[in-house]
mmCIF file of C-alpha atoms and ligand atoms in Angstrom:
data_model
loop_
_atom_site.group_PDB
_atom_site.id
_atom_site.type_symbol
_atom_site.label_atom_id
_atom_site.label_comp_id
_atom_site.label_asym_id
_atom_site.label_seq_id
_atom_site.Cartn_x
_atom_site.Cartn_y
_atom_site.Cartn_z
ATOM 1 C CA MET V 532 -3.701 19.032 16.506
ATOM 2 C CA ALA V 533 -2.545 17.759 20.008
ATOM 3 C CA ALA V 534 -2.584 13.687 20.277
ATOM 4 C CA THR V 535 -5.591 12.048 21.084
ATOM 5 C CA ALA V 536 -5.627 9.018 23.400
ATOM 6 C CA GLN V 537 -5.931 5.299 22.034
ATOM 7 C CA ALA V 538 -4.825 6.696 18.730
ATOM 8 C CA HIS V 539 -5.056 4.162 15.713
ATOM 9 C CA LEU V 540 -1.630 3.825 13.498
ATOM 10 C CA PHE V 541 -3.246 5.876 11.059
ATOM 11 C CA GLU V 542 -7.528 7.081 11.506
ATOM 12 C CA ALA V 543 -9.258 9.017 7.728
ATOM 13 C CA GLU V 544 -12.304 10.367 8.690
ATOM 14 C CA GLY V 545 -15.198 11.673 6.319
ATOM 15 C CA LEU V 546 -11.755 11.508 3.491
ATOM 16 C CA ALA V 547 -12.924 12.277 0.109
ATOM 17 C CA ALA V 548 -12.310 13.041 -3.198
ATOM 18 C CA SER V 549 -13.598 13.963 -7.524
ATOM 19 C CA TYR V 550 -11.866 14.128 -10.841
ATOM 20 C CA GLY V 551 -14.371 17.147 -12.110
ATOM 21 C CA GLN V 552 -17.955 16.898 -11.229
ATOM 22 C CA VAL V 553 -17.426 12.538 -10.371
ATOM 23 C CA GLU V 554 -17.124 12.221 -6.855
ATOM 24 C CA ALA V 555 -15.287 8.730 -7.071
ATOM 25 C CA LEU V 556 -14.532 8.792 -3.392
ATOM 26 C CA LYS V 557 -17.981 10.327 -1.264
ATOM 27 C CA PRO V 558 -16.656 10.531 2.574
ATOM 28 C CA THR V 559 -15.234 7.859 3.940
ATOM 29 C CA SER V 560 -13.731 7.151 7.030
ATOM 30 C CA PHE V 561 -10.952 3.983 7.955
ATOM 31 C CA HIS V 562 -8.178 3.710 10.125
ATOM 32 C CA VAL V 563 -4.938 0.901 9.932
ATOM 33 C CA ALA V 564 -4.167 -0.076 13.780
ATOM 34 C CA ASP V 565 -0.216 -0.570 14.843
ATOM 35 C CA GLY V 566 0.807 -3.347 12.983
ATOM 36 C CA GLU V 567 -2.085 -4.197 10.960
ATOM 37 C CA LEU V 568 -2.652 -5.434 7.617
ATOM 38 C CA VAL V 569 -5.969 -4.312 6.127
ATOM 39 C CA THR V 570 -6.869 -5.121 3.108
ATOM 40 C CA VAL V 571 -9.364 -3.401 0.177
ATOM 41 C CA LEU V 572 -11.451 -4.901 -1.876
ATOM 42 C CA GLY V 573 -14.185 -4.430 -3.953
ATOM 43 C CA PRO V 574 -15.099 -4.089 -8.488
ATOM 44 C CA ASN V 575 -12.863 -3.062 -11.039
ATOM 45 C CA GLY V 576 -13.486 1.392 -10.540
ATOM 46 C CA ALA V 577 -15.110 1.257 -6.717
ATOM 47 C CA GLY V 578 -13.076 3.405 -5.971
ATOM 48 C CA LYS V 579 -9.944 2.275 -4.864
ATOM 49 C CA THR V 580 -6.916 3.700 -5.947
ATOM 50 C CA THR V 581 -8.391 7.077 -4.739
ATOM 51 C CA LEU V 582 -8.861 5.779 -1.501
ATOM 52 C CA LEU V 583 -5.122 5.477 -1.266
ATOM 53 C CA ARG V 584 -4.137 8.943 -3.747
ATOM 54 C CA ALA V 585 -6.385 10.864 -1.309
ATOM 55 C CA ALA V 586 -4.924 9.239 1.815
ATOM 56 C CA THR V 587 -1.430 9.631 0.549
ATOM 57 C CA GLY V 588 -2.662 13.310 -1.490
ATOM 58 C CA LEU V 589 -1.951 12.293 -4.886
ATOM 59 C CA VAL V 590 -4.990 13.410 -5.070
ATOM 60 C CA PRO V 591 -6.578 16.846 -3.966
ATOM 61 C CA ALA V 592 -8.774 15.249 -0.314
ATOM 62 C CA ARG V 593 -11.219 16.502 1.940
ATOM 63 C CA GLY V 594 -11.732 15.463 4.946
ATOM 64 C CA ARG V 595 -9.233 14.743 8.035
ATOM 65 C CA ILE V 596 -5.882 12.356 8.567
ATOM 66 C CA HIS V 597 -4.162 11.396 11.498
ATOM 67 C CA PHE V 598 -0.924 9.412 11.721
ATOM 68 C CA GLN V 599 -0.480 8.534 14.777
ATOM 69 C CA GLY V 600 -2.103 10.564 17.372
ATOM 70 C CA ARG V 601 -0.878 13.349 14.980
ATOM 71 C CA ASP V 602 -2.724 15.480 12.096
ATOM 72 C CA ILE V 603 -1.789 15.856 8.866
ATOM 73 C CA THR V 604 -4.128 16.516 7.128
ATOM 74 C CA GLY V 605 -3.414 18.225 4.177
ATOM 75 C CA GLU V 606 0.493 17.082 3.754
ATOM 76 C CA PRO V 607 2.136 16.713 1.014
ATOM 77 C CA THR V 608 2.954 13.458 -0.134
ATOM 78 C CA HIS V 609 7.337 13.720 0.068
ATOM 79 C CA LYS V 610 6.276 14.940 3.611
ATOM 80 C CA LEU V 611 4.250 11.910 4.338
ATOM 81 C CA ALA V 612 6.701 9.432 3.999
ATOM 82 C CA ARG V 613 8.486 11.447 6.392
ATOM 83 C CA HIS V 614 6.548 10.277 8.257
ATOM 84 C CA GLY V 615 6.666 7.158 7.063
ATOM 85 C CA VAL V 616 3.584 6.211 5.675
ATOM 86 C CA VAL V 617 3.867 5.509 1.940
ATOM 87 C CA MET V 618 2.437 4.558 -1.001
ATOM 88 C CA VAL V 619 3.682 2.264 -3.892
ATOM 89 C CA GLN V 620 1.182 2.715 -6.642
ATOM 90 C CA GLU V 621 -0.007 0.632 -9.575
ATOM 91 C CA GLY V 622 2.282 -0.008 -12.173
ATOM 92 C CA ARG V 623 4.878 0.343 -9.885
ATOM 93 C CA GLY V 624 6.242 3.891 -11.220
ATOM 94 C CA LEU V 625 9.790 3.212 -11.469
ATOM 95 C CA PHE V 626 12.964 5.378 -13.785
ATOM 96 C CA GLY V 627 12.453 2.976 -16.293
ATOM 97 C CA GLN V 628 16.079 4.126 -17.693
ATOM 98 C CA MET V 629 17.474 4.464 -14.232
ATOM 99 C CA THR V 630 18.464 1.155 -12.415
ATOM 100 C CA VAL V 631 17.963 -0.503 -9.181
ATOM 101 C CA LYS V 632 20.455 1.203 -7.759
ATOM 102 C CA GLU V 633 18.981 4.183 -8.273
ATOM 103 C CA ASN V 634 15.665 3.335 -7.980
ATOM 104 C CA LEU V 635 16.481 2.138 -4.706
ATOM 105 C CA ARG V 636 18.581 5.594 -3.455
ATOM 106 C CA LEU V 637 15.626 7.192 -4.889
ATOM 107 C CA GLY V 638 13.877 5.823 -1.795
ATOM 108 C CA ALA V 639 15.659 6.588 0.808
ATOM 109 C CA TYR V 640 16.181 11.169 0.437
ATOM 110 C CA THR V 641 14.525 11.266 3.914
ATOM 111 C CA ARG V 642 17.083 9.129 4.788
ATOM 112 C CA ASP V 643 21.066 9.242 6.170
ATOM 113 C CA ALA V 644 23.876 7.069 4.731
ATOM 114 C CA GLY V 645 24.779 5.045 7.125
ATOM 115 C CA ALA V 646 20.478 4.533 7.017
ATOM 116 C CA VAL V 647 20.429 3.896 3.922
ATOM 117 C CA GLU V 648 22.915 1.226 4.311
ATOM 118 C CA GLN V 649 21.044 -0.796 6.426
ATOM 119 C CA GLN V 650 17.984 -0.147 5.175
ATOM 120 C CA LEU V 651 19.246 -1.239 1.508
ATOM 121 C CA ALA V 652 20.980 -4.415 3.443
ATOM 122 C CA ILE V 653 17.066 -5.319 4.355
ATOM 123 C CA VAL V 654 15.456 -5.256 1.801
ATOM 124 C CA PHE V 655 18.254 -7.594 -0.182
ATOM 125 C CA GLY V 656 17.536 -10.105 2.724
ATOM 126 C CA LEU V 657 13.869 -10.125 1.646
ATOM 127 C CA PHE V 658 14.235 -10.149 -1.884
ATOM 128 C CA PRO V 659 18.029 -11.048 -3.329
ATOM 129 C CA ARG V 660 17.168 -10.281 -7.016
ATOM 130 C CA LEU V 661 17.567 -6.821 -5.966
ATOM 131 C CA LYS V 662 20.662 -7.830 -4.946
ATOM 132 C CA GLU V 663 21.133 -9.963 -8.300
ATOM 133 C CA ARG V 664 20.371 -6.959 -10.286
ATOM 134 C CA TYR V 665 21.676 -4.019 -8.765
ATOM 135 C CA MET V 666 23.047 -1.897 -11.351
ATOM 136 C CA GLN V 667 20.361 -3.019 -14.164
ATOM 137 C CA VAL V 668 18.915 -1.226 -15.717
ATOM 138 C CA SER V 669 15.316 -1.393 -14.030
ATOM 139 C CA SER V 670 13.455 -1.810 -17.225
ATOM 140 C CA SER V 671 14.655 -4.858 -18.353
ATOM 141 C CA LEU V 672 14.439 -6.881 -15.041
ATOM 142 C CA SER V 673 10.539 -8.772 -14.795
ATOM 143 C CA GLY V 674 7.346 -8.045 -14.519
ATOM 144 C CA GLY V 675 7.848 -9.561 -11.004
ATOM 145 C CA GLU V 676 11.300 -8.159 -10.229
ATOM 146 C CA GLN V 677 9.703 -4.990 -11.010
ATOM 147 C CA GLN V 678 7.441 -4.997 -7.955
ATOM 148 C CA MET V 679 10.111 -6.562 -5.867
ATOM 149 C CA LEU V 680 11.704 -2.951 -7.040
ATOM 150 C CA ALA V 681 8.880 -0.722 -5.991
ATOM 151 C CA ILE V 682 8.302 -2.333 -2.657
ATOM 152 C CA GLY V 683 12.166 -2.519 -2.014
ATOM 153 C CA ARG V 684 12.107 1.613 -2.847
ATOM 154 C CA ALA V 685 9.424 1.985 -0.263
ATOM 155 C CA LEU V 686 10.535 -0.055 2.163
ATOM 156 C CA MET V 687 13.958 2.092 1.597
ATOM 157 C CA ALA V 688 12.016 5.294 3.519
ATOM 158 C CA ALA V 689 11.765 3.140 6.693
ATOM 159 C CA PRO V 690 7.632 3.365 6.274
ATOM 160 C CA LYS V 691 5.637 2.723 9.782
ATOM 161 C CA LEU V 692 3.165 2.622 6.854
ATOM 162 C CA LEU V 693 3.118 1.004 3.461
ATOM 163 C CA MET V 694 -0.002 2.171 1.080
ATOM 164 C CA LEU V 695 0.091 -0.702 -2.030
ATOM 165 C CA ASP V 696 -2.453 -0.997 -5.019
ATOM 166 C CA GLU V 697 -1.951 -3.793 -6.583
ATOM 167 C CA PRO V 698 0.799 -5.569 -6.363
ATOM 168 C CA SER V 699 0.103 -8.588 -8.053
ATOM 169 C CA LEU V 700 -1.657 -6.433 -11.191
ATOM 170 C CA GLY V 701 -0.241 -8.404 -14.168
ATOM 171 C CA LEU V 702 2.558 -11.371 -12.420
ATOM 172 C CA ALA V 703 2.175 -15.309 -12.277
ATOM 173 C CA PRO V 704 0.060 -16.768 -9.928
ATOM 174 C CA ARG V 705 3.593 -18.184 -7.984
ATOM 175 C CA VAL V 706 5.258 -14.655 -8.680
ATOM 176 C CA ALA V 707 1.911 -12.812 -7.048
ATOM 177 C CA MET V 708 1.927 -15.811 -3.880
ATOM 178 C CA GLU V 709 5.967 -14.736 -3.674
ATOM 179 C CA ILE V 710 5.358 -10.758 -3.321
ATOM 180 C CA LEU V 711 1.935 -11.206 -1.179
ATOM 181 C CA GLU V 712 3.936 -13.598 1.019
ATOM 182 C CA THR V 713 6.634 -10.810 1.817
ATOM 183 C CA LEU V 714 4.284 -9.247 3.083
ATOM 184 C CA GLY V 715 2.828 -11.091 5.354
ATOM 185 C CA GLN V 716 6.658 -11.223 6.461
ATOM 186 C CA LEU V 717 6.866 -7.411 6.965
ATOM 187 C CA ASN V 718 3.410 -7.531 8.699
ATOM 188 C CA LYS V 719 4.632 -10.265 11.312
ATOM 189 C CA GLN V 720 7.950 -7.801 11.705
ATOM 190 C CA GLY V 721 5.367 -5.019 13.171
ATOM 191 C CA LEU V 722 4.461 -2.878 9.755
ATOM 192 C CA GLY V 723 0.831 -1.967 8.680
ATOM 193 C CA ILE V 724 -0.012 -2.735 5.969
ATOM 194 C CA LEU V 725 -2.871 -0.864 3.939
ATOM 195 C CA LEU V 726 -3.390 -3.236 0.887
ATOM 196 C CA VAL V 727 -5.252 -2.956 -2.464
ATOM 197 C CA GLU V 728 -5.529 -6.567 -4.119
ATOM 198 C CA GLN V 729 -7.619 -8.009 -6.898
ATOM 199 C CA LYS V 730 -6.242 -11.325 -5.898
ATOM 200 C CA ALA V 731 -8.682 -11.796 -3.093
ATOM 201 C CA PRO V 732 -8.072 -14.521 -0.998
ATOM 202 C CA LEU V 733 -5.315 -14.564 -0.810
ATOM 203 C CA ALA V 734 -4.607 -11.309 0.908
ATOM 204 C CA LEU V 735 -8.178 -12.565 3.166
ATOM 205 C CA LYS V 736 -4.881 -15.081 4.162
ATOM 206 C CA LEU V 737 -2.860 -12.342 5.678
ATOM 207 C CA ALA V 738 -4.986 -9.096 6.890
ATOM 208 C CA LYS V 739 -6.297 -9.290 9.673
ATOM 209 C CA ARG V 740 -9.489 -6.666 8.340
ATOM 210 C CA VAL V 741 -10.962 -6.416 5.321
ATOM 211 C CA TYR V 742 -12.519 -3.074 3.890
ATOM 212 C CA VAL V 743 -15.065 -3.218 1.452
ATOM 213 C CA VAL V 744 -15.318 -0.371 -1.612
ATOM 214 C CA SER V 745 -18.302 0.140 -3.645
ATOM 215 C CA LEU V 746 -19.332 2.928 -5.998
ATOM 216 C CA GLY V 747 -16.679 4.768 -4.035
ATOM 217 C CA ARG V 748 -17.621 4.373 -0.322
ATOM 218 C CA ILE V 749 -16.919 1.715 2.555
ATOM 219 C CA VAL V 750 -20.308 -0.479 2.263
ATOM 220 C CA ALA V 751 -18.302 -3.116 4.352
ATOM 221 C CA GLU V 752 -15.852 -3.478 7.311
ATOM 222 C CA LEU V 753 -14.892 -6.533 9.170
ATOM 223 C CA ALA V 754 -12.453 -9.240 10.134
ATOM 224 C CA ALA V 755 -10.487 -10.862 7.850
ATOM 225 C CA HIS V 756 -12.017 -13.841 8.342
ATOM 226 C CA GLU V 757 -15.813 -13.499 8.527
ATOM 227 C CA ILE V 758 -15.844 -13.180 5.454
ATOM 228 C CA LYS V 759 -17.189 -17.036 4.770
ATOM 229 C CA SER V 760 -19.874 -16.229 6.551
ATOM 230 C CA HIS V 761 -21.458 -13.281 4.104
ATOM 231 C CA HIS V 762 -22.918 -15.691 1.386
ATOM 232 C CA ASP V 763 -22.569 -12.346 -1.129
ATOM 233 C CA LEU V 764 -18.904 -11.317 -0.355
ATOM 234 C CA ALA V 765 -18.078 -15.149 -0.022
ATOM 235 C CA ARG V 766 -19.077 -15.902 -3.600
ATOM 236 C CA TYR V 767 -17.802 -12.670 -4.618
ATOM 237 C CA TYR V 768 -14.654 -12.611 -2.923
ATOM 238 C CA LEU V 769 -13.298 -16.233 -1.970
ATOM 239 C CA HIS V 770 -13.160 -17.748 -5.561
HETATM 240 P P1 ATP G 1332 -9.189 -0.394 -10.559
HETATM 241 O O1 ATP G 1332 -10.091 -1.713 -9.321
HETATM 242 O O2 ATP G 1332 -10.093 -0.431 -11.885
HETATM 243 O O3 ATP G 1332 -8.601 -0.359 -10.182
HETATM 244 P P2 ATP G 1332 -10.220 1.451 -9.120
HETATM 245 O O4 ATP G 1332 -11.533 0.781 -7.314
HETATM 246 O O5 ATP G 1332 -8.693 1.251 -8.139
HETATM 247 O O6 ATP G 1332 -10.613 0.513 -9.807
HETATM 248 P P3 ATP G 1332 -10.284 4.180 -9.337
HETATM 249 O O7 ATP G 1332 -9.189 3.665 -9.832
HETATM 250 O O8 ATP G 1332 -10.069 4.943 -8.132
HETATM 251 O O9 ATP G 1332 -11.409 2.945 -8.544
HETATM 252 O O10 ATP G 1332 -11.879 4.667 -9.853
HETATM 253 C C1 ATP G 1332 -12.651 5.243 -9.403
HETATM 254 C C2 ATP G 1332 -13.706 5.853 -10.641
HETATM 255 O O11 ATP G 1332 -13.040 7.392 -11.148
HETATM 256 C C3 ATP G 1332 -14.086 5.304 -11.757
HETATM 257 O O12 ATP G 1332 -15.024 5.537 -12.096
HETATM 258 C C4 ATP G 1332 -12.896 5.877 -12.453
HETATM 259 O O13 ATP G 1332 -13.060 5.950 -13.980
HETATM 260 C C5 ATP G 1332 -12.735 7.626 -12.205
HETATM 261 N N1 ATP G 1332 -11.848 7.707 -12.320
HETATM 262 C C6 ATP G 1332 -9.912 7.231 -11.943
HETATM 263 N N2 ATP G 1332 -9.268 8.223 -12.239
HETATM 264 C C7 ATP G 1332 -9.370 9.007 -12.829
HETATM 265 C C8 ATP G 1332 -8.976 10.295 -13.226
HETATM 266 N N3 ATP G 1332 -7.978 10.654 -13.262
HETATM 267 N N4 ATP G 1332 -10.118 11.253 -13.894
HETATM 268 C C9 ATP G 1332 -11.806 11.511 -14.111
HETATM 269 N N5 ATP G 1332 -11.795 10.009 -13.835
HETATM 270 C C10 ATP G 1332 -10.834 9.133 -13.315
#
């Protein structure tokens, strides 16, 4: 399909996904603009992970997806990575018996050798601990370091849009903050980010916009700063 005028970086229209008979994500439309950080909030089981998985081809989905104005509906996850859409899954999805080096280099499979070194320097700049642990087996890293590695591996593909599923899960508050602040820094450099996060107050500090998901659908879309004036949402998400 031809590029549309004023296309968003990423646009999903009527995206829906089911597990067997259960429609975990009801037809849902959302977008991420160029250089925008958008956060997705919602209670456990609301469908946030399914939304990200449907958007990145990790579960079969209905609906349409455009990226930079191009119709990329139905393309598999590895092709989306080539376009610049990469997801960091909950639980990190690292290869535990592989070293930090091997995991990072796997993330760069779409890149040529020169670009790999350049991207590696960027990742080490963001996460110096990955440089210190470069030859270590990744299962020997702390939880925070493993999350840094998962994000670092995603960045090796030089994404234009990074989707993250609860990157702070299970981490000490200080480490979680460090990781979320790094995402804020990446966003300031122009990276589009779609962030599912339970630490809502932190995510809302970084985000420009927020989608609230409940029972498999987006029930609210608002500017992040507006949430404090919605008492029901503020009570739930700003404590
Ligand atoms: P959490 O915050 O707990 O991770 P979530 O908002 O990300 O939750 P999803 O993981 O997308 O929610 O789950 C949405 C619904 O789909 C839930 O009812 C969940 O039980 C169901 N579900 C998720 N994965 C599967 C699966 N592989 N098979 C069957 N049902 C699933």
